[in-house]
Coordinates of C-alpha atoms and ligand atoms in Angstrom, one line a residue:
M1 CA -14.9 13.2 10.5
S2 CA -15.9 10.8 7.7
D3 CA -19.0 8.8 8.6
I4 CA -18.4 5.1 8.0
G5 CA -20.8 3.7 10.6
A6 CA -22.6 4.3 13.8
R7 CA -20.5 2.4 16.4
A8 CA -17.1 0.8 16.4
V9 CA -16.3 -1.4 19.5
V10 CA -12.8 -2.0 20.6
L11 CA -12.2 -5.0 22.7
G12 CA -9.5 -4.2 25.3
G13 CA -8.4 -0.7 26.4
S14 CA -4.7 -1.2 26.8
M15 CA -2.2 0.5 24.4
A16 CA -3.3 -1.2 21.1
G17 CA -6.9 -0.5 22.1
V18 CA -6.6 3.2 22.8
L19 CA -4.5 3.7 19.7
A20 CA -7.2 2.0 17.6
A21 CA -9.9 4.0 19.3
R22 CA -8.0 7.2 18.5
V23 CA -8.1 6.6 14.7
L24 CA -11.6 5.0 14.7
A25 CA -13.0 8.2 16.3
E26 CA -12.2 9.9 13.0
S27 CA -14.6 7.6 11.1
Y28 CA -17.3 6.3 13.4
R29 CA -20.0 8.3 15.2
E30 CA -19.3 6.4 18.4
V31 CA -16.3 4.4 19.6
L32 CA -16.8 2.1 22.6
V33 CA -13.8 0.7 24.3
I34 CA -14.4 -2.3 26.6
D35 CA -12.1 -3.6 29.2
R36 CA -12.4 -5.9 32.3
D37 CA -10.4 -3.5 34.4
K38 CA -11.0 0.0 35.7
L39 CA -9.0 2.2 33.4
L40 CA -9.8 5.9 33.6
G41 CA -7.5 7.7 36.0
V42 CA -5.5 4.6 36.7
R43 CA -1.7 5.1 36.7
E44 CA -0.7 1.8 38.2
S45 CA -0.3 -1.6 36.7
R46 CA -3.6 -3.5 36.7
R47 CA -4.8 -7.1 36.7
G48 CA -5.7 -7.3 33.1
A49 CA -2.2 -6.1 32.0
P50 CA 0.3 -7.4 34.7
H51 CA 3.2 -7.0 32.2
T52 CA 3.0 -3.3 32.5
V53 CA 4.8 -3.2 35.9
H54 CA 8.0 -4.1 34.0
A55 CA 10.4 -1.8 32.0
H56 CA 8.8 -0.5 28.9
G57 CA 10.6 1.8 26.4
L58 CA 8.6 3.6 23.8
H59 CA 11.1 3.7 21.1
A60 CA 11.5 5.9 18.0
R61 CA 8.8 4.9 15.5
G62 CA 6.1 4.5 18.3
H63 CA 7.1 7.8 19.7
L64 CA 6.9 9.6 16.4
I65 CA 3.4 8.2 15.6
M66 CA 2.1 8.9 19.1
E67 CA 3.3 12.5 18.9
E68 CA 1.5 12.8 15.6
L69 CA -1.7 11.3 17.0
F70 CA -1.5 13.2 20.2
P71 CA 0.2 16.6 19.6
D72 CA 2.6 17.7 22.4
L73 CA 2.4 14.3 24.1
T74 CA 6.2 14.4 24.7
A75 CA 6.1 17.8 26.3
E76 CA 3.1 16.7 28.5
L77 CA 5.0 13.6 29.6
S78 CA 8.2 15.6 30.2
S79 CA 6.4 18.0 32.4
A80 CA 4.9 15.1 34.3
G81 CA 8.5 14.0 35.1
V82 CA 8.9 11.3 32.5
P83 CA 12.4 11.0 31.1
T84 CA 12.8 11.3 27.4
G85 CA 16.2 11.1 25.6
D86 CA 18.1 10.1 22.6
L87 CA 17.8 6.4 21.9
G88 CA 21.5 6.2 20.9
E89 CA 22.8 8.0 23.9
M90 CA 21.6 5.4 26.5
R91 CA 24.3 3.1 27.9
W92 CA 23.8 0.0 25.7
F93 CA 25.8 -3.1 26.2
F94 CA 25.9 -6.0 23.8
N95 CA 28.1 -9.0 24.7
A96 CA 29.4 -7.1 27.7
R97 CA 30.7 -4.3 25.5
R98 CA 29.4 -0.8 25.5
L99 CA 28.2 0.7 22.2
Q100 CA 29.6 4.0 21.3
P101 CA 27.0 6.6 22.2
A102 CA 25.4 8.3 19.1
R103 CA 23.2 11.3 18.7
T104 CA 20.5 9.7 16.6
G105 CA 17.8 12.4 16.9
L106 CA 15.4 9.6 17.8
I107 CA 13.5 9.9 21.1
S108 CA 13.0 7.1 23.6
V109 CA 10.4 7.6 26.3
T110 CA 11.0 5.6 29.5
A111 CA 7.7 6.3 31.4
P112 CA 6.4 3.7 33.7
R113 CA 4.2 1.9 31.3
P114 CA 0.9 2.5 33.2
V115 CA 1.7 6.3 33.3
L116 CA 2.3 6.4 29.5
E117 CA -0.9 4.5 29.0
H118 CA -2.7 6.9 31.4
H119 CA -1.6 10.0 29.4
V120 CA -2.6 8.4 26.1
R121 CA -5.9 7.1 27.4
T122 CA -6.8 10.4 28.9
R123 CA -6.3 12.1 25.5
V124 CA -8.5 9.4 23.8
A125 CA -11.2 9.6 26.5
A126 CA -11.4 13.4 25.9
L127 CA -12.6 12.8 22.3
P128 CA -16.3 13.6 22.3
N129 CA -17.3 10.3 20.5
V130 CA -15.2 7.9 22.6
T131 CA -16.7 6.1 25.6
F132 CA -15.0 3.6 27.9
L133 CA -17.0 0.7 29.3
E134 CA -14.9 -0.5 32.2
Q135 CA -15.1 -3.5 34.5
C136 CA -16.8 -5.4 31.9
D137 CA -15.9 -9.0 30.7
I138 CA -15.9 -9.7 27.0
L139 CA -17.5 -13.1 26.4
G140 CA -17.7 -13.5 22.7
L141 CA -19.0 -12.2 19.3
A142 CA -22.5 -11.8 17.9
A143 CA -22.9 -12.6 14.3
T144 CA -25.6 -12.6 11.6
A145 CA -27.5 -15.9 11.2
D146 CA -25.3 -16.9 8.2
R147 CA -22.2 -16.0 10.4
E148 CA -20.8 -14.0 7.6
R149 CA -20.7 -10.8 9.5
V150 CA -20.0 -9.8 13.1
V151 CA -22.7 -7.5 14.4
G152 CA -21.9 -7.1 18.1
V153 CA -20.2 -8.3 21.2
R154 CA -21.4 -10.4 24.1
V155 CA -20.3 -8.9 27.4
Q156 CA -21.1 -9.1 31.1
R157 CA -20.5 -6.1 33.4
R158 CA -18.7 -6.8 36.6
V159 CA -21.6 -5.7 38.9
E160 CA -23.7 -7.8 41.1
G161 CA -26.7 -9.4 39.3
A162 CA -25.3 -8.6 35.8
V163 CA -26.3 -11.0 33.1
P164 CA -24.7 -11.4 29.6
E165 CA -25.9 -8.8 27.1
V166 CA -25.1 -8.0 23.5
L167 CA -23.8 -4.6 22.4
D168 CA -24.4 -3.8 18.7
A169 CA -21.4 -2.9 16.7
D170 CA -20.8 -1.9 13.1
L171 CA -17.1 -2.9 13.5
V172 CA -15.3 -4.9 16.2
V173 CA -11.6 -4.5 16.7
D174 CA -10.0 -7.2 18.9
T175 CA -7.1 -5.7 20.9
T176 CA -7.3 -8.1 23.9
G177 CA -3.7 -9.0 23.9
R178 CA -1.9 -12.3 23.6
G179 CA -4.7 -14.2 25.4
S180 CA -7.1 -13.1 22.6
R181 CA -10.0 -15.5 22.2
T182 CA -10.5 -14.6 18.5
P183 CA -9.1 -18.0 17.3
A184 CA -11.7 -19.8 19.4
W185 CA -14.5 -17.4 18.4
L186 CA -13.6 -18.0 14.7
A187 CA -13.9 -21.8 15.3
E188 CA -17.3 -21.3 17.1
L189 CA -18.5 -19.4 14.0
G190 CA -17.4 -22.2 11.7
Y191 CA -14.2 -20.6 10.5
D192 CA -10.6 -21.9 10.6
R193 CA -8.3 -20.8 13.4
P194 CA -5.2 -19.0 12.2
A195 CA -1.9 -20.9 12.1
E196 CA 0.4 -19.9 15.0
E197 CA 4.1 -19.5 14.8
K198 CA 5.9 -19.7 18.2
V199 CA 9.4 -19.1 19.3
K200 CA 9.9 -20.5 22.7
V201 CA 12.3 -18.3 24.5
G202 CA 11.3 -19.2 28.1
L203 CA 11.8 -15.6 29.2
A204 CA 11.1 -13.9 32.5
Y205 CA 11.3 -10.4 33.7
T206 CA 11.7 -9.7 37.4
T207 CA 11.4 -6.0 38.4
C208 CA 11.7 -3.7 41.4
H209 CA 12.0 0.1 41.8
Y210 CA 14.5 2.3 43.5
R211 CA 14.9 5.9 44.5
T212 CA 17.4 7.2 42.0
R213 CA 20.8 8.4 43.2
P214 CA 22.2 11.1 40.9
E215 CA 25.5 9.3 40.5
W216 CA 24.0 6.1 39.1
F217 CA 23.1 7.3 35.6
D218 CA 25.7 9.9 35.1
G219 CA 23.6 11.9 32.6
V220 CA 22.2 8.8 30.7
Q221 CA 18.6 7.8 30.7
S222 CA 19.2 4.1 31.1
I223 CA 21.8 1.4 31.4
N224 CA 20.9 -1.7 29.4
P225 CA 23.1 -4.8 29.4
V226 CA 21.2 -6.7 26.7
A227 CA 21.1 -10.5 26.8
S228 CA 23.1 -12.3 24.2
P229 CA 23.9 -16.0 23.6
A230 CA 27.2 -15.7 25.5
H231 CA 25.7 -13.6 28.3
P232 CA 22.0 -14.7 28.5
R233 CA 21.3 -12.6 31.5
G234 CA 20.3 -9.1 30.9
A235 CA 18.8 -6.0 32.5
F236 CA 17.0 -2.7 31.8
F237 CA 17.9 -0.2 34.4
G238 CA 16.3 3.1 33.7
Q239 CA 15.0 6.3 35.0
V240 CA 11.3 6.4 34.9
G241 CA 10.5 9.5 37.0
R242 CA 12.1 12.6 38.6
D243 CA 13.8 10.4 41.2
L244 CA 12.4 7.0 40.4
C245 CA 14.1 4.2 38.5
I246 CA 13.2 0.7 37.5
L247 CA 15.4 -2.3 37.4
S248 CA 14.0 -5.2 35.2
L249 CA 16.2 -8.3 35.0
T250 CA 15.8 -10.7 32.2
G251 CA 16.6 -14.4 32.0
V252 CA 15.9 -16.8 29.1
L253 CA 15.3 -20.5 28.6
G254 CA 14.0 -21.0 32.2
D255 CA 16.8 -19.0 33.9
Y256 CA 14.2 -16.9 35.7
P257 CA 15.5 -13.9 37.7
P258 CA 14.4 -14.6 41.3
T259 CA 12.0 -12.5 43.4
E260 CA 13.8 -13.0 46.7
M261 CA 15.8 -9.9 47.3
G262 CA 19.1 -11.6 48.2
A263 CA 18.9 -13.9 45.1
F264 CA 17.7 -11.0 43.0
L265 CA 20.9 -9.1 43.9
E266 CA 23.0 -12.2 43.1
F267 CA 21.4 -12.2 39.6
V268 CA 22.3 -8.5 39.3
R269 CA 25.9 -9.4 40.3
S270 CA 26.0 -12.0 37.6
L271 CA 25.2 -9.6 34.7
P272 CA 27.9 -9.3 32.2
V273 CA 28.8 -5.7 33.2
P274 CA 29.2 -4.4 36.8
D275 CA 27.4 -1.0 36.2
V276 CA 24.0 -2.1 37.6
Y277 CA 25.3 -4.1 40.5
E278 CA 27.6 -1.2 41.6
A279 CA 24.6 1.1 41.6
V280 CA 22.1 -1.0 43.6
R281 CA 24.2 -3.3 45.7
D282 CA 23.6 -1.3 48.9
A283 CA 20.4 0.5 47.8
E284 CA 17.0 0.0 49.5
P285 CA 14.4 -1.0 46.9
L286 CA 11.0 0.6 47.1
D287 CA 9.1 -2.6 46.5
E288 CA 9.4 -6.3 46.4
P289 CA 10.6 -7.8 43.1
V290 CA 7.8 -9.1 41.0
S291 CA 8.1 -11.5 38.1
F292 CA 6.4 -12.1 34.7
R293 CA 6.9 -15.1 32.6
F294 CA 6.9 -14.9 28.8
P295 CA 7.1 -18.5 27.5
A296 CA 7.1 -17.7 23.7
S297 CA 6.7 -15.1 21.1
V298 CA 3.5 -15.9 19.2
R299 CA 2.5 -14.8 15.7
R300 CA -1.0 -15.5 14.5
R301 CA -1.2 -15.8 10.8
Y302 CA -4.6 -14.3 10.2
E303 CA -3.6 -13.1 6.8
R304 CA -3.3 -16.7 5.5
L305 CA -6.9 -17.5 6.2
T306 CA -9.2 -17.6 3.1
R307 CA -12.4 -16.9 5.0
F308 CA -12.9 -14.4 7.7
P309 CA -16.1 -12.8 9.1
D310 CA -16.8 -9.3 7.9
R311 CA -16.5 -6.3 10.3
L312 CA -14.0 -8.0 12.6
L313 CA -10.3 -6.9 12.9
V314 CA -7.4 -8.0 15.1
M315 CA -4.5 -5.8 16.2
G316 CA -1.7 -5.5 18.7
D317 CA -0.5 -8.4 20.8
A318 CA -3.7 -10.3 19.8
A319 CA -2.1 -10.6 16.3
C320 CA 1.5 -10.9 17.4
S321 CA 3.3 -10.9 20.7
F322 CA 7.0 -10.2 20.3
N323 CA 9.7 -11.1 22.8
P324 CA 9.6 -7.9 24.8
V325 CA 13.4 -7.4 25.1
Y326 CA 13.4 -5.9 21.6
G327 CA 11.0 -3.1 22.8
Q328 CA 8.7 -3.3 19.8
G329 CA 5.1 -4.1 20.9
M330 CA 3.9 -0.5 21.5
S331 CA 5.5 0.8 18.3
V332 CA 4.0 -2.0 16.3
A333 CA 0.6 -1.2 17.8
A334 CA 1.1 2.4 16.8
I335 CA 2.1 1.5 13.2
E336 CA -1.0 -0.8 13.0
A337 CA -3.2 2.1 14.2
V338 CA -1.8 4.2 11.3
T339 CA -2.5 1.3 9.0
L340 CA -6.1 1.1 10.2
R341 CA -6.4 4.9 9.6
G342 CA -5.3 4.3 6.0
H343 CA -8.0 1.7 5.5
L344 CA -10.7 3.9 7.2
R345 CA -9.8 6.8 4.9
L346 CA -10.9 4.7 1.9
G347 CA -14.3 5.7 3.2
A348 CA -15.8 2.2 3.9
P349 CA -15.5 -0.3 6.7
P350 CA -12.1 -2.0 6.4
A351 CA -12.1 -5.3 4.5
P352 CA -10.8 -7.7 7.2
L353 CA -8.5 -9.9 5.1
R354 CA -7.0 -6.9 3.3
F355 CA -6.5 -5.2 6.6
L356 CA -4.9 -8.3 8.2
A357 CA -2.6 -8.7 5.2
D358 CA -1.4 -5.1 5.8
V359 CA -1.0 -5.8 9.5
A360 CA 1.1 -8.9 8.6
K361 CA 3.4 -6.6 6.5
V362 CA 3.8 -4.3 9.5
I363 CA 4.7 -7.4 11.7
D364 CA 7.2 -8.9 9.2
T365 CA 10.2 -6.9 10.0
P366 CA 9.9 -6.7 13.8
W367 CA 9.1 -10.4 13.8
D368 CA 12.3 -11.1 11.8
I369 CA 14.3 -9.0 14.2
S370 CA 12.9 -10.7 17.4
A371 CA 12.4 -14.3 16.2
G372 CA 15.6 -14.2 14.2
G373 CA 17.5 -12.8 17.2
D374 CA 16.1 -15.3 19.5
L375 CA 17.3 -18.1 17.3
D376 CA 20.8 -16.9 17.9
F377 CA 20.5 -18.6 21.3
P378 CA 21.4 -22.3 20.7
G379 CA 18.8 -23.5 23.2
V380 CA 15.9 -21.8 21.4
E381 CA 14.0 -24.3 19.2
G382 CA 13.3 -23.3 15.6
R383 CA 14.4 -23.6 12.0
R384 CA 17.5 -21.6 11.4
T385 CA 17.2 -20.6 7.8
L386 CA 20.2 -19.3 5.9
K387 CA 18.8 -15.8 6.2
V388 CA 18.6 -16.2 10.0
R389 CA 22.1 -17.6 10.4
M390 CA 23.6 -15.0 8.1
G391 CA 21.6 -12.2 9.8
N392 CA 22.8 -13.2 13.2
A393 CA 26.4 -13.7 12.1
Y394 CA 26.4 -10.2 10.6
M395 CA 24.6 -8.6 13.7
A396 CA 27.2 -9.9 16.1
R397 CA 29.9 -8.2 13.9
L398 CA 27.8 -5.1 13.7
Q399 CA 27.2 -4.9 17.4
Y400 CA 31.0 -5.3 18.0
A401 CA 31.7 -2.7 15.4
A402 CA 29.3 -0.3 17.1
T403 CA 31.5 -0.4 20.2
K404 CA 34.1 1.4 18.0
D405 CA 32.1 3.6 15.6
P406 CA 29.1 5.7 16.7
A407 CA 27.9 5.9 13.1
I408 CA 27.2 2.2 13.4
T409 CA 25.3 2.7 16.7
D410 CA 23.2 5.3 14.8
G411 CA 22.3 2.9 12.0
F412 CA 21.6 0.1 14.4
M413 CA 19.3 2.3 16.6
R414 CA 17.4 3.4 13.5
V415 CA 16.6 -0.2 12.7
A416 CA 16.0 -1.2 16.3
G417 CA 13.6 1.8 16.6
L418 CA 11.7 0.6 13.5
I419 CA 12.6 3.7 11.5
D420 CA 14.9 2.1 8.8
P421 CA 14.5 -1.4 7.4
P422 CA 17.2 -4.0 8.4
E423 CA 18.5 -3.9 4.8
S424 CA 19.9 -0.4 5.6
L425 CA 22.5 -2.1 7.7
M426 CA 23.8 -3.9 4.6
R427 CA 24.3 -0.8 2.5
P428 CA 27.9 -0.6 1.1
G429 CA 29.0 2.3 3.4
M430 CA 27.7 0.5 6.5
L431 CA 29.1 -2.8 5.4
L432 CA 32.5 -1.4 5.0
R433 CA 32.4 0.3 8.4
V434 CA 31.4 -3.0 10.1
L435 CA 34.0 -5.1 8.3
R436 CA 36.7 -2.5 9.2
H437 CA 36.2 -3.5 12.8
A438 CA 35.0 -7.0 12.6
V439 CA 35.9 -9.1 9.6
R440 CA 35.3 -12.3 11.7
R441 CA 32.5 -12.8 14.2
P442 CA 34.2 -11.5 17.4
E443 CA 34.5 -13.6 20.5
P444 CA 31.8 -12.8 23.0
G445 CA 32.8 -10.0 25.4
E446 CA 34.6 -11.2 28.6
S447 CA 32.3 -11.5 31.5
W448 CA 33.2 -9.1 34.3
L449 CA 32.6 -12.0 36.7
T450 CA 35.1 -14.3 35.0
A451 CA 37.4 -11.4 35.0
T452 CA 37.0 -10.9 38.7
P453 CA 40.2 -11.7 40.6
A454 CA 38.5 -12.1 43.9
A455 CA 34.8 -12.3 44.8
G456 CA 33.3 -8.9 45.5
T457 CA 36.0 -6.9 43.7
P458 CA 34.7 -6.7 40.1
V459 CA 36.8 -5.2 37.4
R460 CA 35.5 -3.9 34.2
P461 CA 36.6 -5.9 31.1
S462 CA 38.9 -4.0 28.9
V463 CA 37.3 -3.9 25.5
Ligands
LIG1 C1 7.5 -7.9 30.2 C2 7.1 -7.0 29.0 C3 7.9 -5.9 28.7 C4 7.6 -5.2 27.5 N1 8.3 -4.1 27.2 C5 8.1 -3.4 26.0 C6 8.8 -2.3 25.7 O1 9.9 -1.9 26.3 N2 8.5 -1.6 24.6 C7 7.4 -1.9 23.8 O2 7.1 -1.2 22.9 N3 6.6 -2.9 24.2 C8 6.9 -3.7 25.2 N4 6.1 -4.8 25.6 C9 5.0 -5.1 24.7 C10 3.8 -4.3 25.0 O3 3.4 -4.4 26.4 C11 2.6 -4.7 24.2 O4 2.9 -4.9 22.9 C12 1.5 -3.6 24.3 O5 1.0 -3.5 25.6 C13 0.3 -3.8 23.4 O6 -0.5 -4.7 23.9 P1 -2.0 -4.8 23.7 O7 -2.7 -3.5 23.9 O8 -2.2 -5.4 22.3 O9 -2.5 -5.9 24.7 P2 -2.4 -5.8 26.3 O10 -1.5 -4.8 26.8 O11 -2.2 -7.3 26.8 O12 -3.9 -5.4 26.7 C14 -5.0 -6.3 26.6 C15 -6.2 -5.6 27.3 O13 -7.4 -6.3 27.0 C16 -8.1 -6.5 28.2 N5 -8.8 -7.8 28.1 C17 -8.3 -9.0 27.7 N6 -9.2 -10.0 27.7 C18 -10.4 -9.4 28.1 C19 -11.7 -9.9 28.3 N7 -12.1 -11.1 28.0 N8 -12.6 -9.0 28.7 C20 -12.3 -7.7 29.0 N9 -11.1 -7.2 28.8 C21 -10.1 -8.0 28.4 C22 -7.0 -6.5 29.3 O14 -7.6 -6.1 30.6 C23 -6.0 -5.5 28.7 O15 -6.3 -4.2 29.2 C24 6.4 -5.6 26.7 C25 5.7 -6.7 27.0 C26 6.1 -7.4 28.1 C27 5.2 -8.7 28.4

């Protein structure tokens, strides 16, 4: 362990927080993780992180980093009944057409998110210099008189008679998620707030669980009809335990999947492919559907500030909260943790603006993928630069071509899994493969409902 300081305090003990704590523990004598919820031993979704009840895939890059930070995590998860499988071998549908399955060698972990978090957190809590302060509200920051440097955190424990107190810190890392108060705290300290970029997608997830029937998945880990402009309703239907599966429906631009069971099933029936409906139409769900609204992706441009207090960093959804359908948030948090480790290995407390500039570089590509992809939906407001329009026109061709050629699925999954940069899809060999199948932007796949001759007798579109 290098010794950069006495105590690092991590605000928020969800995924970004525990990953930050893991790397901070290599450099600080003590790491304190503070959260308003009870965390240790918890395997269920909790109040401070209600989104965790919905489908969460830990995709390639996040998986590789977590396996490196927590050796044998995949084996541990597998023995706990968590499905892991090849990202390219899932049943992916884009525009109602199934991608050719491809063996990519990249692992996707489809644990219930609270279970994944539990395993990772347990590993972090076992580190001798990491402590969790649970059920404690974070109220604000404490700074030096000249407000140049953060020196602690104001908190209030959730116990009767508790009063606000200040906990000293040599470094504070904000991982309190998209509701982070750092912009307001900066203003209180006399700094500018960061500029915010928003892409209003008006998304909602509605989720329930089922007892898996073996015939549903037919050897695949999950069935994912992904939303597209022509078919804006989508779903993630995946195995998350030995005989447990999750169904998360997604709707955009205010078309929220309902929570009433009959209407929920109607939404399933309206998906662009029949696979999910055929599975669950007569199945008994294990719980009532619950919904989570995600009005907009939000990117906070901390790196553009010219002044920032020393000893304060921001990571995870607090810095950028992506449209979750792209499955990037946990992987980005993992890449940021590795970025933090790089700064810590310089042997001094990270310089905030330099660190935040590096975090921005981590965010650039997944933001382009998610914000750019959202702008393909005509109803989503935003500036469609030439790069965005060309990128979306090419991606539609590429997704179609991937229904014919598994090598294209492989390349696509390497980019979606944040392993390869999007430019890899433009290399001459890939470009030729794509153009061989799709010189023009293909018409959207035919909806199985519009192809239905009579209600209740769906037919698969021939593609
Ligand atoms: C519906 C949905 C589906 C998603 N699916 C995927 C997916 O498939 N794959 C993927 O990689 N990512 C996915 N994500 C994104 C992923 O959940 C986040 O990127 C990830 O959780 C990292 O979040 P975080 O740790 O930064 O913040 P959060 O998970 O929001 O955690 C913030 C923590 O801070 C605590 N906190 C906040 N304020 C205070 C306070 N004042 N006092 C005390 N404690 C406080 C909260 O209790 C919480 O524990 C999804 C997100 C959503 C919304």
